[in-house]
Amino acid sequence: MGYIYFDNAATTKPLDNFLDNKLYSNPSSVHEFGINAMEAIVSVKKYLAEKIGCSHEEIYFTSGATESNNIAVLGSNNKSIITTKNQHPSVAGPIKALHQKKSTVKYLDVLGGFLNIRELEYAIDQDTTLISLTHVNNESGITEDIKKLGFLIKKNNPRALFHVDGAQSFGKFEINLKACNIDLFTFSAHKIHGNKGFGGLVINKGVNIKPLFYGGQQQNGIRPGTEDAMAALAFKKACSAAFDNIQKNYQHAATLRDTMAALLSEIPDCVINTDLENSSPYILNASFLGIKGEILLNALSEKGVYVATGAACSGRQVSNNLIAHNFPEGHAESAIRFSFSRYNTVQEVELCVSILKGEVKKLRGES
Ligand code: PMP
């Protein structure tokens, strides 16, 4: 049976694995193989630094966005934190743990998924040490104007660190970290057709970060442990495919998303939750009112159409992240997230909606 995979915000299909066997050596070894492995890692960091506007020495490879977010939140000066109520659990979790122990935390409300800039400005004071926000929300695709927010944060308190979870925007949106005043930036490989278990954190020079694990001096001791040159090169391959065609891929996603939104409008009581003007084209969140998201998801899955009710990390429950979006009553429970990649086609969108029409009718007892 063929299938339609519209769950690319959860993860993407990896490109063919890259293997250069000579690079298995420990990059900290001082013989030729080791030196080659270290050079490969540095070359990947240099490539990436140029793409996202930072120095290669500021890039730390990690096991993915979860680890990066934890290092950023737990390892920084986190005495007084500002965040929003709709964060990914890998940001919300460590912040909650700090809140219970020692930190002051201000949680900003989000309306329809957006934070209120005036409320943010009001919340920042001279004690604020860390502001942690998401660029593209993984449930709704809602996209914050990170440059504007970075400017506002530094205007109100230049010492406050600005952490951005870029897991859903990295390789999809052009970004210059310095121009956005970002101090800590999280990214992940498997959202852009790279491998799971690989990602990174950009740490602005001058920002003091305490490691979560203690070990050797790899990556300045901030993220110790033997580095993997082969994984770094595989990541570069995924990055090249994303960054080299960033505009083309974005346009393609926009075509898929807009076609989907137009076709969904033919389904009675289907509402688009995502503000299409201010969201990533890679994610479309819609509610089929009166039908539980999970029930529709299962019906679609039986037909070979794979979507999500929300983040995969929330399992089958409606996530706190989605609930915090403050969508109108009944929307979160009946929400479905469609998320696209450059490998999806308009034909898949059309087929998906035609299957959806039938399943929605059935579940509403109309056929
Ligand atoms: N942040 C966001 C916004 C995400 O969407 C995800 C993945 N669901 C993560 C963090 C965690 O990423 P990883 O799987 O690389 O740990």
Short mmCIF file of C-alpha atoms and ligand atoms in Angstrom, two decimals:
data_model
loop_
_atom_site.label_atom_id
_atom_site.label_comp_id
_atom_site.label_asym_id
_atom_site.label_seq_id
_atom_site.Cartn_x
_atom_site.Cartn_y
_atom_site.Cartn_z
CA MET A 1 0.00 0.00 0.00
CA GLY A 2 1.21 3.49 -0.76
CA TYR A 3 1.29 6.00 2.02
CA ILE A 4 1.24 9.73 2.56
CA TYR A 5 3.60 11.02 5.21
CA PHE A 6 2.52 14.41 6.56
CA ASP A 7 4.28 14.16 9.92
CA ASN A 8 7.52 15.87 9.01
CA ALA A 9 7.51 18.11 12.09
CA ALA A 10 7.92 14.94 14.15
CA THR A 11 10.76 13.72 11.98
CA THR A 12 11.82 13.49 8.35
CA LYS A 13 13.04 10.67 6.16
CA PRO A 14 16.84 10.66 6.34
CA LEU A 15 18.95 11.10 3.24
CA ASP A 16 21.22 8.21 2.35
CA ASN A 17 23.75 7.75 5.08
CA PHE A 18 27.15 9.14 4.49
CA LEU A 19 30.03 6.91 5.46
CA ASP A 20 33.67 7.73 5.05
CA ASN A 21 35.35 4.92 6.90
CA LYS A 22 38.63 6.75 7.33
CA LEU A 23 36.84 9.23 9.56
CA TYR A 24 35.98 6.76 12.30
CA SER A 25 39.04 7.87 14.20
CA ASN A 26 38.75 9.72 17.50
CA PRO A 27 39.04 13.41 16.56
CA SER A 28 41.06 14.02 19.74
CA SER A 29 43.72 11.51 18.67
CA VAL A 30 46.86 13.24 17.50
CA HIS A 31 47.81 10.93 14.62
CA GLU A 32 46.89 11.62 11.01
CA PHE A 33 43.52 9.86 11.08
CA GLY A 34 42.54 11.74 14.23
CA ILE A 35 43.64 15.05 12.77
CA ASN A 36 41.62 14.36 9.62
CA ALA A 37 38.54 13.60 11.70
CA MET A 38 38.93 16.83 13.68
CA GLU A 39 39.45 18.81 10.49
CA ALA A 40 36.25 17.33 9.08
CA ILE A 41 34.30 18.46 12.15
CA VAL A 42 35.77 21.96 12.02
CA SER A 43 34.97 22.20 8.31
CA VAL A 44 31.32 21.32 9.01
CA LYS A 45 31.16 23.94 11.77
CA LYS A 46 32.71 26.54 9.44
CA TYR A 47 30.19 25.73 6.74
CA LEU A 48 27.30 26.04 9.18
CA ALA A 49 28.61 29.19 10.83
CA GLU A 50 28.55 30.94 7.50
CA LYS A 51 24.95 29.85 6.86
CA ILE A 52 23.52 31.02 10.18
CA GLY A 53 25.69 34.02 10.97
CA CYS A 54 27.95 33.04 13.84
CA SER A 55 31.53 31.92 14.38
CA HIS A 56 32.38 28.22 14.00
CA GLU A 57 33.89 28.28 17.49
CA GLU A 58 30.44 29.08 18.87
CA ILE A 59 28.88 25.85 17.53
CA TYR A 60 28.60 22.84 19.85
CA PHE A 61 27.33 19.55 18.47
CA THR A 62 24.95 17.65 20.71
CA SER A 63 22.60 14.67 20.51
CA GLY A 64 19.75 16.89 19.31
CA ALA A 65 17.46 19.74 20.23
CA THR A 66 16.36 18.18 23.53
CA GLU A 67 19.90 18.16 24.84
CA SER A 68 20.66 21.61 23.41
CA ASN A 69 17.60 23.13 25.07
CA ASN A 70 18.55 21.52 28.37
CA ILE A 71 22.11 22.85 28.17
CA ALA A 72 20.83 26.32 27.29
CA VAL A 73 18.29 26.48 30.12
CA LEU A 74 20.09 24.56 32.87
CA GLY A 75 23.63 25.66 32.04
CA SER A 76 23.11 29.41 31.67
CA ASN A 77 22.49 32.12 34.21
CA ASN A 78 18.91 31.07 34.88
CA LYS A 79 18.09 32.99 38.06
CA SER A 80 15.23 34.89 36.49
CA ILE A 81 13.61 33.45 33.38
CA ILE A 82 10.92 34.64 30.98
CA THR A 83 9.25 32.17 28.63
CA THR A 84 5.84 31.48 27.12
CA LYS A 85 3.27 28.88 28.09
CA ASN A 86 3.48 27.07 24.75
CA GLN A 87 7.04 25.77 24.79
CA HIS A 88 8.25 22.36 23.67
CA PRO A 89 8.68 20.02 26.68
CA SER A 90 12.47 20.14 26.28
CA VAL A 91 12.31 23.85 27.19
CA ALA A 92 9.26 23.77 29.47
CA GLY A 93 10.62 20.78 31.44
CA PRO A 94 13.98 22.19 32.57
CA ILE A 95 12.37 25.58 33.27
CA LYS A 96 9.75 23.91 35.46
CA ALA A 97 12.47 22.03 37.33
CA LEU A 98 14.36 25.28 37.96
CA HIS A 99 11.15 27.03 39.01
CA GLN A 100 10.53 24.36 41.63
CA LYS A 101 14.06 24.69 42.98
CA LYS A 102 15.49 28.18 42.74
CA SER A 103 14.53 30.33 39.76
CA THR A 104 11.96 33.05 39.27
CA VAL A 105 9.94 32.30 36.14
CA LYS A 106 7.48 34.52 34.31
CA TYR A 107 5.26 32.55 31.93
CA LEU A 108 3.75 34.73 29.20
CA ASP A 109 0.32 33.91 27.83
CA VAL A 110 -0.01 33.29 24.13
CA LEU A 111 -3.12 34.20 22.24
CA GLY A 112 -3.74 32.10 19.13
CA GLY A 113 -0.14 30.99 19.67
CA PHE A 114 1.46 34.45 19.68
CA LEU A 115 3.10 36.17 22.58
CA ASN A 116 2.12 39.75 23.24
CA ILE A 117 5.13 41.99 22.63
CA ARG A 118 3.97 44.56 25.18
CA GLU A 119 3.64 41.88 27.83
CA LEU A 120 7.14 40.68 27.06
CA GLU A 121 8.49 44.19 27.33
CA TYR A 122 6.65 44.68 30.61
CA ALA A 123 8.02 41.39 31.97
CA ILE A 124 11.68 42.20 31.27
CA ASP A 125 13.41 43.91 34.17
CA GLN A 126 17.00 44.44 35.21
CA ASP A 127 17.01 41.09 37.08
CA THR A 128 16.00 39.07 34.02
CA THR A 129 18.82 36.69 33.12
CA LEU A 130 17.32 34.41 30.44
CA ILE A 131 14.52 34.68 27.90
CA SER A 132 13.71 31.42 26.17
CA LEU A 133 11.40 31.42 23.13
CA THR A 134 10.63 29.24 20.13
CA HIS A 135 11.09 30.47 16.58
CA VAL A 136 8.53 28.18 14.88
CA ASN A 137 6.10 26.40 17.17
CA ASN A 138 6.13 22.66 16.52
CA GLU A 139 2.39 22.21 17.02
CA SER A 140 0.94 25.11 15.09
CA GLY A 141 3.76 26.46 12.94
CA ILE A 142 3.17 29.90 14.50
CA THR A 143 6.30 31.90 13.78
CA GLU A 144 7.59 34.68 16.00
CA ASP A 145 9.50 37.65 14.61
CA ILE A 146 12.75 36.65 16.26
CA LYS A 147 14.70 39.65 15.02
CA LYS A 148 12.18 42.09 16.43
CA LEU A 149 12.06 40.21 19.73
CA GLY A 150 15.87 40.07 19.98
CA PHE A 151 16.07 43.82 19.44
CA LEU A 152 13.40 44.46 22.06
CA ILE A 153 15.04 42.17 24.62
CA LYS A 154 18.45 43.80 24.31
CA LYS A 155 16.92 47.29 24.36
CA ASN A 156 15.25 46.51 27.68
CA ASN A 157 18.08 44.52 29.25
CA PRO A 158 21.29 44.00 27.27
CA ARG A 159 22.55 41.47 29.83
CA ALA A 160 19.57 39.12 29.54
CA LEU A 161 20.43 36.06 27.46
CA PHE A 162 18.18 35.31 24.49
CA HIS A 163 17.69 31.59 23.82
CA VAL A 164 15.83 30.51 20.70
CA ASP A 165 14.65 26.97 20.03
CA GLY A 166 15.11 26.79 16.27
CA ALA A 167 14.35 23.06 15.87
CA GLN A 168 11.48 23.72 13.47
CA SER A 169 13.00 26.69 11.62
CA PHE A 170 16.61 25.62 11.14
CA GLY A 171 17.37 24.98 7.46
CA LYS A 172 13.91 26.24 6.51
CA PHE A 173 14.15 29.95 7.36
CA GLU A 174 17.11 32.17 6.58
CA ILE A 175 18.57 33.43 9.82
CA ASN A 176 21.51 35.50 10.98
CA LEU A 177 21.99 34.85 14.67
CA LYS A 178 24.05 37.97 15.33
CA ALA A 179 21.58 40.23 13.54
CA CYS A 180 18.83 38.74 15.72
CA ASN A 181 20.78 39.25 18.98
CA ILE A 182 20.51 35.54 19.76
CA ASP A 183 22.85 34.26 22.47
CA LEU A 184 21.83 30.59 22.45
CA PHE A 185 20.36 28.82 19.41
CA THR A 186 19.11 25.23 19.29
CA PHE A 187 18.97 23.08 16.15
CA SER A 188 18.38 19.45 15.25
CA ALA A 189 19.37 17.30 12.26
CA HIS A 190 16.40 14.97 11.96
CA LYS A 191 13.93 17.77 11.17
CA ILE A 192 15.81 18.43 7.92
CA HIS A 193 16.32 14.90 6.65
CA GLY A 194 19.42 14.32 8.77
CA ASN A 195 19.89 11.56 11.31
CA LYS A 196 18.31 11.35 14.72
CA GLY A 197 20.66 11.82 17.64
CA PHE A 198 22.48 14.79 16.14
CA GLY A 199 21.99 18.53 16.60
CA GLY A 200 23.63 21.47 18.20
CA LEU A 201 23.64 24.57 20.30
CA VAL A 202 25.21 27.84 19.26
CA ILE A 203 26.63 29.64 22.28
CA ASN A 204 27.54 33.24 21.73
CA LYS A 205 31.15 34.00 22.66
CA GLY A 206 31.25 35.52 26.10
CA VAL A 207 28.21 33.61 27.36
CA ASN A 208 29.12 31.52 30.35
CA ILE A 209 27.64 28.01 30.20
CA LYS A 210 28.09 25.32 32.80
CA PRO A 211 28.21 21.80 31.36
CA LEU A 212 25.50 19.29 32.20
CA PHE A 213 27.99 16.43 32.04
CA TYR A 214 31.59 16.40 33.11
CA GLY A 215 34.22 14.61 31.07
CA GLY A 216 37.08 15.41 28.74
CA GLN A 217 37.96 18.71 27.13
CA GLN A 218 36.08 18.02 23.88
CA GLN A 219 34.09 21.06 22.73
CA ASN A 220 35.70 23.19 25.46
CA GLY A 221 34.39 20.82 28.12
CA ILE A 222 30.92 22.30 27.61
CA ARG A 223 29.80 19.19 25.78
CA PRO A 224 32.42 16.54 26.52
CA GLY A 225 32.48 13.08 24.96
CA THR A 226 34.11 11.66 21.84
CA GLU A 227 33.04 13.59 18.76
CA ASP A 228 31.76 11.89 15.60
CA ALA A 229 33.21 13.17 12.34
CA MET A 230 31.09 10.83 10.22
CA ALA A 231 27.90 12.05 11.87
CA ALA A 232 29.04 15.64 11.37
CA LEU A 233 29.61 15.06 7.66
CA ALA A 234 26.25 13.33 7.30
CA PHE A 235 24.71 16.38 8.96
CA LYS A 236 26.49 18.67 6.51
CA LYS A 237 24.95 16.73 3.66
CA ALA A 238 21.48 17.30 5.10
CA CYS A 239 22.29 20.97 5.69
CA SER A 240 23.52 21.49 2.13
CA ALA A 241 20.32 20.02 0.70
CA ALA A 242 18.30 22.31 2.95
CA PHE A 243 20.30 25.55 2.74
CA ASP A 244 21.20 25.37 -0.96
CA ASN A 245 17.51 25.40 -1.88
CA ILE A 246 16.08 27.19 1.11
CA GLN A 247 13.82 29.54 -0.87
CA LYS A 248 12.72 26.89 -3.34
CA ASN A 249 11.90 24.45 -0.54
CA TYR A 250 10.01 27.17 1.33
CA GLN A 251 7.95 28.01 -1.76
CA HIS A 252 7.19 24.36 -2.31
CA ALA A 253 6.01 23.95 1.29
CA ALA A 254 3.88 27.10 0.89
CA THR A 255 2.24 25.64 -2.22
CA LEU A 256 1.45 22.42 -0.35
CA ARG A 257 0.16 24.23 2.73
CA ASP A 258 -1.95 26.74 0.77
CA THR A 259 -3.44 24.01 -1.42
CA MET A 260 -4.28 22.03 1.69
CA ALA A 261 -5.86 25.05 3.41
CA ALA A 262 -7.98 25.83 0.32
CA LEU A 263 -9.17 22.23 -0.02
CA LEU A 264 -9.89 21.90 3.70
CA SER A 265 -12.27 24.86 3.48
CA GLU A 266 -14.60 22.53 1.52
CA ILE A 267 -15.03 20.34 4.62
CA PRO A 268 -17.85 21.58 6.88
CA ASP A 269 -16.76 22.64 10.36
CA CYS A 270 -13.10 22.37 9.53
CA VAL A 271 -11.22 25.38 10.86
CA ILE A 272 -7.61 26.31 10.26
CA ASN A 273 -5.99 27.12 13.59
CA THR A 274 -2.80 28.43 12.10
CA ASP A 275 -2.57 32.08 11.16
CA LEU A 276 -1.32 31.49 7.63
CA GLU A 277 0.22 34.96 7.33
CA ASN A 278 2.48 34.45 10.33
CA SER A 279 3.35 30.80 10.37
CA SER A 280 5.74 28.35 8.84
CA PRO A 281 4.45 26.83 5.60
CA TYR A 282 5.84 23.50 6.77
CA ILE A 283 3.09 23.09 9.39
CA LEU A 284 -0.68 23.40 9.12
CA ASN A 285 -2.88 22.86 12.14
CA ALA A 286 -6.60 22.40 11.58
CA SER A 287 -9.55 21.25 13.70
CA PHE A 288 -12.41 19.06 12.55
CA LEU A 289 -14.95 20.25 15.07
CA GLY A 290 -16.83 17.60 16.97
CA ILE A 291 -14.33 14.84 16.12
CA LYS A 292 -11.57 13.94 18.55
CA GLY A 293 -8.19 14.42 16.89
CA GLU A 294 -6.99 11.00 17.94
CA ILE A 295 -9.99 9.24 16.37
CA LEU A 296 -9.48 10.98 13.05
CA LEU A 297 -5.74 10.32 13.19
CA ASN A 298 -6.39 6.59 13.63
CA ALA A 299 -8.91 6.54 10.79
CA LEU A 300 -6.40 8.26 8.49
CA SER A 301 -3.60 5.97 9.60
CA GLU A 302 -5.67 2.95 8.53
CA LYS A 303 -5.83 4.48 5.06
CA GLY A 304 -2.06 5.05 4.97
CA VAL A 305 -2.18 8.79 5.72
CA TYR A 306 0.15 9.70 8.57
CA VAL A 307 -0.48 12.91 10.46
CA ALA A 308 -0.31 13.99 14.11
CA THR A 309 -2.65 15.41 16.70
CA GLY A 310 0.26 17.39 18.06
CA ALA A 311 3.86 16.80 18.96
CA ALA A 312 4.92 13.16 18.88
CA CYS A 313 6.55 13.74 22.27
CA SER A 314 3.10 14.23 23.82
CA GLY A 315 1.99 10.79 22.70
CA ARG A 316 -1.75 10.48 22.43
CA GLN A 317 -2.66 13.29 24.82
CA VAL A 318 -3.53 16.80 23.75
CA SER A 319 -0.29 18.56 24.58
CA ASN A 320 0.05 21.40 27.06
CA ASN A 321 1.78 23.30 24.29
CA LEU A 322 -1.33 23.17 22.09
CA ILE A 323 -3.72 23.88 24.95
CA ALA A 324 -1.64 26.95 25.87
CA HIS A 325 -2.17 28.35 22.37
CA ASN A 326 -5.59 29.49 23.56
CA PHE A 327 -7.39 28.52 20.42
CA PRO A 328 -11.18 28.81 20.68
CA GLU A 329 -13.07 26.21 22.76
CA GLY A 330 -12.99 22.68 21.33
CA HIS A 331 -10.24 23.33 18.79
CA ALA A 332 -7.29 21.73 20.60
CA GLU A 333 -9.13 18.43 21.19
CA SER A 334 -10.06 18.11 17.53
CA ALA A 335 -6.77 19.36 16.10
CA ILE A 336 -4.73 17.61 13.46
CA ARG A 337 -1.23 18.69 12.49
CA PHE A 338 -0.20 18.25 8.87
CA SER A 339 3.51 18.85 8.39
CA PHE A 340 5.28 18.86 5.07
CA SER A 341 8.69 18.31 3.56
CA ARG A 342 10.20 19.05 0.18
CA TYR A 343 9.48 15.46 -0.84
CA ASN A 344 5.70 15.81 -0.50
CA THR A 345 3.60 16.62 -3.56
CA VAL A 346 0.41 18.51 -4.40
CA GLN A 347 -1.08 15.18 -5.53
CA GLU A 348 -0.53 13.81 -2.03
CA VAL A 349 -2.31 16.84 -0.58
CA GLU A 350 -5.27 16.32 -2.91
CA LEU A 351 -5.46 12.62 -2.13
CA CYS A 352 -5.15 13.27 1.60
CA VAL A 353 -8.06 15.74 1.56
CA SER A 354 -10.25 13.44 -0.49
CA ILE A 355 -9.61 10.63 2.05
CA LEU A 356 -10.22 13.12 4.87
CA LYS A 357 -13.59 14.12 3.41
CA GLY A 358 -14.76 10.50 3.48
CA GLU A 359 -13.46 9.78 6.98
CA VAL A 360 -14.91 12.98 8.45
CA LYS A 361 -18.32 12.15 6.96
CA LYS A 362 -18.15 8.62 8.35
CA LEU A 363 -17.16 9.79 11.81
CA ARG A 364 -19.95 12.34 11.82
CA GLY A 365 -22.40 9.58 10.86
CA GLU A 366 -23.21 11.22 7.55
CA SER A 367 -22.40 8.27 5.33
N1 PMP B 1 12.10 21.68 20.07
C1 PMP B 1 11.16 21.64 19.13
C2 PMP B 1 10.45 22.92 18.78
C3 PMP B 1 10.86 20.44 18.49
O1 PMP B 1 9.91 20.42 17.56
C4 PMP B 1 11.56 19.28 18.84
C5 PMP B 1 11.23 17.94 18.19
N2 PMP B 1 9.90 17.54 18.41
C6 PMP B 1 12.54 19.35 19.84
C7 PMP B 1 12.80 20.57 20.43
C8 PMP B 1 13.34 18.14 20.25
O2 PMP B 1 14.17 17.76 19.20
P1 PMP B 1 15.07 16.44 19.21
O3 PMP B 1 14.18 15.34 18.76
O4 PMP B 1 16.19 16.73 18.25
O5 PMP B 1 15.57 16.25 20.59
#
